[in-house]
XYZ file of C-alpha atoms in Angstrom:
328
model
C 42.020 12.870 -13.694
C 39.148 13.090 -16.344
C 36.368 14.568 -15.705
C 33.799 11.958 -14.671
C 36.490 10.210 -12.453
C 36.608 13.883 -10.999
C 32.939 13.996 -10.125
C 33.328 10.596 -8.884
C 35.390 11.475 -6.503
C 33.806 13.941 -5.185
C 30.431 11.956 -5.086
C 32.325 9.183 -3.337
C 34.403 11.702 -0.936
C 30.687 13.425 -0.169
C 28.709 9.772 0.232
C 31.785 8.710 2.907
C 31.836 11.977 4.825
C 27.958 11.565 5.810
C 28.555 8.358 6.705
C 31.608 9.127 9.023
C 29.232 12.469 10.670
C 26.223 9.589 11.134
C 28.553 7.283 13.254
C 29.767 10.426 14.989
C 26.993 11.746 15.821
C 25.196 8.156 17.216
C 22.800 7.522 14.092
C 24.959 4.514 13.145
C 25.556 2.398 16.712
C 24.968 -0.698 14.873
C 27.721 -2.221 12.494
C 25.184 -3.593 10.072
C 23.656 -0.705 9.065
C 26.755 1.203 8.834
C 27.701 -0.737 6.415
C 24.447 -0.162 4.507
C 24.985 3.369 4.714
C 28.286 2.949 3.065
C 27.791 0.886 0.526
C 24.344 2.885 -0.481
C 24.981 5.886 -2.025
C 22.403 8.461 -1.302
C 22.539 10.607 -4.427
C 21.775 7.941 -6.718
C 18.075 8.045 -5.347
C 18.100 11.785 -5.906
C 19.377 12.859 -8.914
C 17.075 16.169 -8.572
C 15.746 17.776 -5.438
C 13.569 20.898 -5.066
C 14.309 23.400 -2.732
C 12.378 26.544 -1.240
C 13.151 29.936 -2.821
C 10.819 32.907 -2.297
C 7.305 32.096 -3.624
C 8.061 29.283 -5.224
C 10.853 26.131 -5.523
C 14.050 26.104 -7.324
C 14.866 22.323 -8.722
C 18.629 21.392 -8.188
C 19.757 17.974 -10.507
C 23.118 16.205 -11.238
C 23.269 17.147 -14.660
C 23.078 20.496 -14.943
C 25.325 22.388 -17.158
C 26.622 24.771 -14.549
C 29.549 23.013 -12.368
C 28.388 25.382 -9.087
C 24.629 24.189 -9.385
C 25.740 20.360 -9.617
C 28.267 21.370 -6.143
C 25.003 23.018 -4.865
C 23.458 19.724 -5.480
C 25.857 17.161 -4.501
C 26.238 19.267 -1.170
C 22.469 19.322 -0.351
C 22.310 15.779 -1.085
C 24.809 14.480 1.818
C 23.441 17.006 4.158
C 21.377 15.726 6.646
C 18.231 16.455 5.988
C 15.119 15.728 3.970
C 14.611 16.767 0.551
C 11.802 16.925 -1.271
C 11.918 14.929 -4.642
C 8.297 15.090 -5.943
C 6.106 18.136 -6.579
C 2.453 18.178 -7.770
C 0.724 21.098 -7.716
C 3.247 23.005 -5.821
C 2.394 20.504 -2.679
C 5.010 18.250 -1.621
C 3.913 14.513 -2.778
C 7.709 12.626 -2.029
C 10.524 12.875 -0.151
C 13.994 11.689 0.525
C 13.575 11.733 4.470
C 16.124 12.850 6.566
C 19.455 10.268 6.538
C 19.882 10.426 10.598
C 16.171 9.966 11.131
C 16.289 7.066 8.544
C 19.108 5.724 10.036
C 17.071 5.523 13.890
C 14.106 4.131 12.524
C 16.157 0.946 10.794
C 17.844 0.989 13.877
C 14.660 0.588 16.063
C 13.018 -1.539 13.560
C 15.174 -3.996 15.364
C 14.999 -6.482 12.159
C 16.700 -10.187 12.747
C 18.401 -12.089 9.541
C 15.405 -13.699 7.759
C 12.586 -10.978 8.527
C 10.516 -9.977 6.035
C 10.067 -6.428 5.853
C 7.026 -4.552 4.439
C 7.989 -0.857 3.517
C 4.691 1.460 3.879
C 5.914 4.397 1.207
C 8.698 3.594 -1.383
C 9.713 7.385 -2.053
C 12.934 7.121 -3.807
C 13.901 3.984 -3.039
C 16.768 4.246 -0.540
C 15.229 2.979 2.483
C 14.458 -0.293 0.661
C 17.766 -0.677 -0.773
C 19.293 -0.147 2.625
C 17.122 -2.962 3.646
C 17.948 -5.028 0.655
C 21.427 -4.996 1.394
C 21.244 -5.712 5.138
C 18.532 -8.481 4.807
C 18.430 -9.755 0.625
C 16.087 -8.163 -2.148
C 13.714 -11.701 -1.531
C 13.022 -10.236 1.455
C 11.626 -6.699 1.461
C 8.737 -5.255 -0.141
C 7.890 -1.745 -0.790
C 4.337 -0.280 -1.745
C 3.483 2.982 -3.065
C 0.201 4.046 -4.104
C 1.895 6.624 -6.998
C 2.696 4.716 -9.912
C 5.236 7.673 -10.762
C 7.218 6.858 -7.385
C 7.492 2.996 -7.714
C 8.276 3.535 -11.268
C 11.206 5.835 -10.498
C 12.230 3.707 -7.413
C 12.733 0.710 -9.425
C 14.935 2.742 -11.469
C 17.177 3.856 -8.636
C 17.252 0.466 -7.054
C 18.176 -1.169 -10.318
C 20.954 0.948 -10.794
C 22.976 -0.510 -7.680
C 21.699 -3.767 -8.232
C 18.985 -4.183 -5.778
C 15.462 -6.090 -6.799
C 12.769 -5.816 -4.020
C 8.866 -6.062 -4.806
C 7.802 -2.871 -5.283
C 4.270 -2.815 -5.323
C 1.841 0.334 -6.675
C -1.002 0.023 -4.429
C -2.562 1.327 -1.539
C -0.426 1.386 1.717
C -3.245 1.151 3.935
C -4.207 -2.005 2.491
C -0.793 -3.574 2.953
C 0.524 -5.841 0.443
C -1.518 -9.363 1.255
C 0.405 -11.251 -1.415
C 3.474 -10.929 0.338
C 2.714 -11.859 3.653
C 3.306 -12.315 6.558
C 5.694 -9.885 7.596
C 7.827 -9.569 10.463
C 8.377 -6.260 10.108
C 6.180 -2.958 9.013
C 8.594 -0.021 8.537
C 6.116 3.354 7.806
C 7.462 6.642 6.140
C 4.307 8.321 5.815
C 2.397 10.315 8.560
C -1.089 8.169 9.673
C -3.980 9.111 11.423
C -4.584 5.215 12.769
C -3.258 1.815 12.387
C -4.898 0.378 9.487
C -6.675 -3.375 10.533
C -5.294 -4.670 7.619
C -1.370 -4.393 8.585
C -2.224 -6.648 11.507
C -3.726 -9.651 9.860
C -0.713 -9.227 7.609
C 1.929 -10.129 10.452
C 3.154 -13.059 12.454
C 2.646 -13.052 16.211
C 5.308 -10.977 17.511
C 6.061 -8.488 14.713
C 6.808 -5.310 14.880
C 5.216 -2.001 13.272
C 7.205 1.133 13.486
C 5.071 4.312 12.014
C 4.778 8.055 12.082
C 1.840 9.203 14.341
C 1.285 12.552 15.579
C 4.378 13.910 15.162
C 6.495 10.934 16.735
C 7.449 7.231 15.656
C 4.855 4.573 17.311
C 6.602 1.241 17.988
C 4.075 -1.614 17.894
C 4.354 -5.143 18.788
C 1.997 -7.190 17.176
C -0.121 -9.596 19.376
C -2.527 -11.485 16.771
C -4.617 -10.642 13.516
C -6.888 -8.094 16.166
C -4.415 -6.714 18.882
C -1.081 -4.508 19.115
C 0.291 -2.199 21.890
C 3.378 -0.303 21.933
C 4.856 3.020 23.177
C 6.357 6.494 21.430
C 10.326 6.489 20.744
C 11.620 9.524 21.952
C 12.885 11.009 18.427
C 10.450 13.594 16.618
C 9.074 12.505 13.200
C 8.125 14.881 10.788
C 6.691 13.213 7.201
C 4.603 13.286 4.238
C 0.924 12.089 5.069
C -0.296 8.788 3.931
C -2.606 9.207 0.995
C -5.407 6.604 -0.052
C -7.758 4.226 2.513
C -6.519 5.699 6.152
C -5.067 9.629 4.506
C -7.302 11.645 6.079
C -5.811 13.001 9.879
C -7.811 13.004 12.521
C -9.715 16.254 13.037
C -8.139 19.141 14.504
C -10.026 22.028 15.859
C -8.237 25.881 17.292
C -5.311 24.366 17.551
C -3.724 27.227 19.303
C -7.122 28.284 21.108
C -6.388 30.029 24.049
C -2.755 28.790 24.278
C 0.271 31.060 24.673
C 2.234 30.928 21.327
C 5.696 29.450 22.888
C 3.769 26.465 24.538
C 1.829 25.656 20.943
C 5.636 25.650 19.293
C 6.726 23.252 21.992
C 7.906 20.333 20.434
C 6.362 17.921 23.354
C 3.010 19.840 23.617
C 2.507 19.981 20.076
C 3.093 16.146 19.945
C 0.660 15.841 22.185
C -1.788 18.278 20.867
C -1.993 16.527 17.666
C -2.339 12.913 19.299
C -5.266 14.268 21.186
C -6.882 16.022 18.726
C -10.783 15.617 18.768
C -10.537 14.082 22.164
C -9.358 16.810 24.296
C -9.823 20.513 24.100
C -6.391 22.351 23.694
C -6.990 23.913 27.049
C -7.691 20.639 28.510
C -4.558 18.875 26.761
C -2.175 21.974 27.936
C -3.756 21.465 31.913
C -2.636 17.581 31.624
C 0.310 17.849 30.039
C 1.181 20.421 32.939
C 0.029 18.592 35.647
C 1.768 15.603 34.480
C 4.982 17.320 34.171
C 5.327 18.028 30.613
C 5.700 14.345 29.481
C 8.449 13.452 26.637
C 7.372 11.185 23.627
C 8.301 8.232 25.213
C 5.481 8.074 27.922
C 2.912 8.025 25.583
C 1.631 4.969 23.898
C -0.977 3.311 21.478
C -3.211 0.287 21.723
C -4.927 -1.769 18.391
C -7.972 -3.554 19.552
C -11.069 -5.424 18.420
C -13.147 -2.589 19.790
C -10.990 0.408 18.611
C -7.763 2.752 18.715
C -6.769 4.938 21.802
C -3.296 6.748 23.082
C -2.928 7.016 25.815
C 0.063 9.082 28.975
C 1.826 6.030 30.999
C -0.417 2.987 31.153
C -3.197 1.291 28.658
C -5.378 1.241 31.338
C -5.922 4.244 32.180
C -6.632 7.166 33.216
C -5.707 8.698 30.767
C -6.558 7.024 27.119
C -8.157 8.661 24.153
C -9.634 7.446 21.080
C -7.892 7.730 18.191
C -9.108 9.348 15.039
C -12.268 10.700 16.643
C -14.059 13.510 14.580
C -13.287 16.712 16.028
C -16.116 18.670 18.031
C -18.263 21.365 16.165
């Protein structure tokens, strides 16, 4: 065997192995998207990778001349987890996100044949070719609002033979030439539901973001309304930058709190989603008194007169704005 069939190989034995321990572990209950998975390979979208080492970051890339560092590589890439692709300034711009989490939020994106899909965030350009394949490149867009990431994406896609619209432009502001959608699919961390995403979708869609540190589910009413609730799956991404990027305020975070209840996963969630609404000592009495709530109890509500969360019903009594500026 020569050597580039070699490396082949192993790419190939690598790309089927992740898709085998996705299935396995429950990522992959639908057929369709399995066979995404397996006919995308994930390293062609990241042909370098940076990871953390001491004070600074190490960069690991498919052609480098020593055989261990391309294993090291190869082996990072069909773990499951997110790698960072794009540096500036030694903060994290870009990501590959994290294959099983990827894999969910198709999943829950519950897209029909014939949907058009608007991708909030191109990164490398996986997501949208795992869309292309399950739904035709005519059919999804992707926007970016780094010229550098669209650029490259393009350049993945094209590689495998995939052709979306990929759009350099504000996410925030949606992509207005290419509506409507049926489907918003966000993988960027957002403070609020931008307006604009709304008048952008037909009655009925569905928007499926990163907010707080969770995955809001949104069903899209008209041009002025949406409601939805939390999955139950922790999010962790990149923030949105342009129109919407900066979070809502957040104010002694961990003020009076006992450290293990401000590393809870489900008080933390809730921390951040309540953030200039509630004082942390308020937020941890609720969140006791309610029982400690999971994800899944909490949900969001787009309306002509605003943005609120709120813990079990719309209604109340327990809403809060969203995005409100924290208190001095």
């Amino acid at each position: 065997m020569g050597a580039h069939a070699e490396v082949r190989d192993m790419r190939e034995t690598a790309h089927a192995a992740q898709v085998r321990e996705l299935t396995a572990a429950g990522a992959l209950e639908d057929p369709r998207w399995r066979a995404a998975f397996a006919a995308v390979p994930r390293h062609v979208f990241v042909p370098y990778y940076y990871t953390g080492r001491g004070a600074g970051h190490e960069r690991l890339w498919a052609e480098d001349p020593d055989p261990e560092q391309r294993a090291r590589w190869l082996r990072g890439v069909y773990t499951d987890a997110p790698l960072a692709t794009r540096l500036r300034d030694g903060e994290l711009v870009s990501s590959s996100s994290q294959p099983s989490l990827m894999a969910k939020m198709l999943e829950a994106l519950d897209v029909r044949d014939g949907d058009h899909v608007l991708e909030i965030g191109a990164g490398t350009g996986y997501n949208a070719a795992l869309l292309c394949h399950r739904l035709g490149d005519d059919l999804v867009t992707s926007v970016d609002l780094d010229e550098e990431i669209t650029e490259s994406a393009r350049a993945h896609l094209d590689r495998l033979g995939y052709h979306p619209t990929v759009v350099t432009g504000d996410g925030a502001r949606g992509c207005p030439a290419r509506a409507p959608f049926d489907r918003i699919l966000v993988t960027c961390t957002i403070p609020l539901i931008p307006p604009a995403w709304l008048g952008q979708c037909r009655p009925g869609a569905r928007i499926l973001a990163p907010l707080s540190t969770g995955l809001i589910a949104l069903t899209v009413r008209d041009a002025a309304f949406a409601e939805g609730r939390f999955l139950h799956t922790s999010a962790y991404f990149v923030p949105l930058r342009g129109a919407t990027a900066a979070p809502p305020g957040t104010y002694g975070m961990s003020q009076g709190i006992p450290y293990e209840l401000v590393e809870n996963e489900r008080f933390q969630f809730m921390l951040v989603l309540t953030s200039g609404a509630l004082h942390p000592r308020e937020a941890l009495d609720l969140w006791r008194r309610e029982g400690r709530p999971a994800r899944e109890r909490f949900g969001v509500t787009v309306g002509p007169e605003g943005q609120w969360s709120w813990l079990d019903d719309p209604q109340g009594p327990y809403v809060w704005p969203l995005g409100e500026p924290a208190p001095a």
